[in-house]
mmCIF file of N, CA and C in Angstrom:
data_model
loop_
_atom_site.group_PDB
_atom_site.id
_atom_site.type_symbol
_atom_site.label_atom_id
_atom_site.label_comp_id
_atom_site.label_asym_id
_atom_site.label_seq_id
_atom_site.Cartn_x
_atom_site.Cartn_y
_atom_site.Cartn_z
ATOM 1 N N MET A 287 62.210 68.256 20.452
ATOM 2 C CA MET A 287 61.288 67.733 21.097
ATOM 3 C C MET A 287 60.227 68.917 22.160
ATOM 4 N N LEU A 288 58.717 69.027 21.723
ATOM 5 C CA LEU A 288 57.628 70.217 22.048
ATOM 6 C C LEU A 288 57.274 69.219 23.131
ATOM 7 N N VAL A 289 57.038 70.097 23.756
ATOM 8 C CA VAL A 289 55.998 70.152 25.458
ATOM 9 C C VAL A 289 55.129 71.543 24.855
ATOM 10 N N VAL A 290 53.920 70.687 24.654
ATOM 11 C CA VAL A 290 52.865 71.659 25.175
ATOM 12 C C VAL A 290 52.853 71.477 26.495
ATOM 13 N N GLY A 291 52.555 72.310 27.562
ATOM 14 C CA GLY A 291 50.991 72.093 28.835
ATOM 15 C C GLY A 291 50.350 72.621 28.796
ATOM 16 N N ASP A 292 49.445 73.273 29.920
ATOM 17 C CA ASP A 292 48.402 73.877 30.022
ATOM 18 C C ASP A 292 48.196 75.019 29.159
ATOM 19 N N LYS A 293 48.748 75.647 29.760
ATOM 20 C CA LYS A 293 49.775 77.684 29.560
ATOM 21 C C LYS A 293 49.446 77.532 28.131
ATOM 22 N N GLU A 294 50.255 76.333 26.989
ATOM 23 C CA GLU A 294 50.461 76.923 25.642
ATOM 24 C C GLU A 294 48.244 76.836 25.002
ATOM 25 N N VAL A 295 48.537 75.703 25.517
ATOM 26 C CA VAL A 295 47.237 74.916 25.213
ATOM 27 C C VAL A 295 46.256 76.182 25.159
ATOM 28 N N GLU A 296 46.099 76.854 26.341
ATOM 29 C CA GLU A 296 45.052 77.485 26.501
ATOM 30 C C GLU A 296 45.302 78.788 25.304
ATOM 31 N N GLY A 297 46.279 79.199 25.120
ATOM 32 C CA GLY A 297 46.063 80.057 24.294
ATOM 33 C C GLY A 297 47.996 80.957 24.162
ATOM 34 N N GLY A 298 48.511 80.920 24.689
ATOM 35 C CA GLY A 298 49.379 81.625 25.407
ATOM 36 C C GLY A 298 50.702 81.826 24.339
ATOM 37 N N PRO A 299 52.308 82.751 24.672
ATOM 38 C CA PRO A 299 52.642 82.093 24.255
ATOM 39 C C PRO A 299 54.196 81.093 23.766
ATOM 40 N N LEU A 300 54.539 80.769 23.537
ATOM 41 C CA LEU A 300 55.262 79.074 23.400
ATOM 42 C C LEU A 300 56.588 79.813 23.939
ATOM 43 N N THR A 301 57.748 79.385 25.047
ATOM 44 C CA THR A 301 58.367 79.804 25.354
ATOM 45 C C THR A 301 59.634 78.497 24.650
ATOM 46 N N VAL A 302 60.255 79.044 23.816
ATOM 47 C CA VAL A 302 61.305 78.180 23.018
ATOM 48 C C VAL A 302 62.545 77.982 23.614
ATOM 49 N N ARG A 303 62.803 76.912 23.370
ATOM 50 C CA ARG A 303 64.471 77.246 24.248
ATOM 51 C C ARG A 303 65.402 75.565 22.512
ATOM 52 N N ARG A 304 65.968 75.667 22.354
ATOM 53 C CA ARG A 304 66.704 74.828 21.366
ATOM 54 C C ARG A 304 67.884 74.485 21.742
ATOM 55 N N ARG A 305 67.504 73.175 20.878
ATOM 56 C CA ARG A 305 68.295 72.252 21.176
ATOM 57 C C ARG A 305 69.984 72.538 21.107
ATOM 58 N N GLY A 306 70.295 71.889 22.651
ATOM 59 C CA GLY A 306 72.248 73.103 22.683
ATOM 60 C C GLY A 306 72.084 74.694 22.996
ATOM 61 N N GLU A 307 70.926 75.292 23.329
ATOM 62 C CA GLU A 307 71.230 76.166 24.195
ATOM 63 C C GLU A 307 70.668 76.733 25.360
ATOM 64 N N LYS A 308 70.952 77.751 26.034
ATOM 65 C CA LYS A 308 70.176 77.817 27.142
ATOM 66 C C LYS A 308 69.665 78.606 26.761
ATOM 67 N N ASP A 309 69.106 80.274 26.480
ATOM 68 C CA ASP A 309 68.299 81.186 26.650
ATOM 69 C C ASP A 309 67.523 79.883 26.439
ATOM 70 N N GLN A 310 66.018 80.893 26.202
ATOM 71 C CA GLN A 310 64.732 81.099 25.651
ATOM 72 C C GLN A 310 63.955 82.240 25.465
ATOM 73 N N GLN A 311 63.086 81.576 24.550
ATOM 74 C CA GLN A 311 62.769 82.988 23.323
ATOM 75 C C GLN A 311 61.103 82.105 24.343
ATOM 76 N N LEU A 312 60.161 83.368 24.349
ATOM 77 C CA LEU A 312 58.881 83.756 24.029
ATOM 78 C C LEU A 312 58.357 83.664 22.019
ATOM 79 N N VAL A 313 57.127 83.153 22.298
ATOM 80 C CA VAL A 313 57.343 82.508 20.523
ATOM 81 C C VAL A 313 55.591 83.107 20.000
ATOM 82 N N GLU A 314 55.335 83.210 19.440
ATOM 83 C CA GLU A 314 53.289 83.230 19.405
ATOM 84 C C GLU A 314 53.279 81.725 19.002
ATOM 85 N N LYS A 315 52.201 80.454 18.948
ATOM 86 C CA LYS A 315 52.320 80.140 18.376
ATOM 87 C C LYS A 315 52.662 79.930 16.467
ATOM 88 N N ALA A 316 51.782 81.506 15.965
ATOM 89 C CA ALA A 316 51.988 80.912 15.077
ATOM 90 C C ALA A 316 53.363 81.341 14.524
ATOM 91 N N ALA A 317 53.722 81.872 14.691
ATOM 92 C CA ALA A 317 55.346 82.054 14.396
ATOM 93 C C ALA A 317 56.236 80.830 14.565
ATOM 94 N N PHE A 318 55.949 79.953 15.638
ATOM 95 C CA PHE A 318 56.692 78.649 15.650
ATOM 96 C C PHE A 318 56.419 77.823 14.405
ATOM 97 N N ILE A 319 55.434 77.691 14.067
ATOM 98 C CA ILE A 319 54.704 77.077 13.540
ATOM 99 C C ILE A 319 55.408 77.540 12.002
ATOM 100 N N GLU A 320 55.402 78.838 11.753
ATOM 101 C CA GLU A 320 55.785 79.082 9.947
ATOM 102 C C GLU A 320 56.980 78.677 10.168
ATOM 103 N N GLN A 321 57.694 78.857 11.466
ATOM 104 C CA GLN A 321 58.717 79.073 11.831
ATOM 105 C C GLN A 321 59.492 77.465 11.698
ATOM 106 N N ILE A 322 58.884 76.396 11.995
ATOM 107 C CA ILE A 322 59.515 75.148 11.539
ATOM 108 C C ILE A 322 58.989 74.594 10.281
ATOM 109 N N LEU A 323 58.084 74.616 10.008
ATOM 110 C CA LEU A 323 57.186 74.999 8.048
ATOM 111 C C LEU A 323 58.566 75.416 7.594
ATOM 112 N N GLN A 324 58.514 75.731 7.302
ATOM 113 C CA GLN A 324 60.152 77.238 6.510
ATOM 114 C C GLN A 324 62.121 75.879 6.862
ATOM 115 N N GLU A 325 62.205 75.576 8.317
ATOM 116 C CA GLU A 325 63.060 74.736 8.647
ATOM 117 C C GLU A 325 62.875 73.123 7.876
ATOM 118 N N MET A 326 61.672 72.652 7.918
ATOM 119 C CA MET A 326 61.162 71.958 6.628
ATOM 120 C C MET A 326 61.235 71.715 5.816
ATOM 121 N N LYS A 327 60.959 73.195 5.261
ATOM 122 C CA LYS A 327 61.331 73.342 3.545
ATOM 123 C C LYS A 327 62.235 72.675 2.630
ATOM 124 N N GLU A 328 63.186 73.289 4.122
ATOM 125 C CA GLU A 328 64.476 73.822 3.842
ATOM 126 C C GLU A 328 65.981 72.108 3.866
ATOM 127 N N ARG A 329 64.896 71.791 4.904
ATOM 128 C CA ARG A 329 65.788 70.368 4.914
ATOM 129 C C ARG A 329 66.525 70.878 6.482
ATOM 130 N N LYS A 330 66.228 71.602 7.604
ATOM 131 C CA LYS A 330 67.595 72.036 8.214
ATOM 132 C C LYS A 330 66.858 71.146 9.277
ATOM 133 N N ILE A 331 65.638 70.141 9.620
ATOM 134 C CA ILE A 331 65.131 70.032 9.916
ATOM 135 C C ILE A 331 65.020 68.766 10.198
#
């Protein structure tokens, strides 16, 4: 699930927490999109 708030829309980094994990990490939008596209290509998601 992806939740996008006002801060993310304004251009800040994304705070990402993967399902089943407690830790969060800051990720730039471009890096997040690249990671998701790669996981889709590898059929991980």
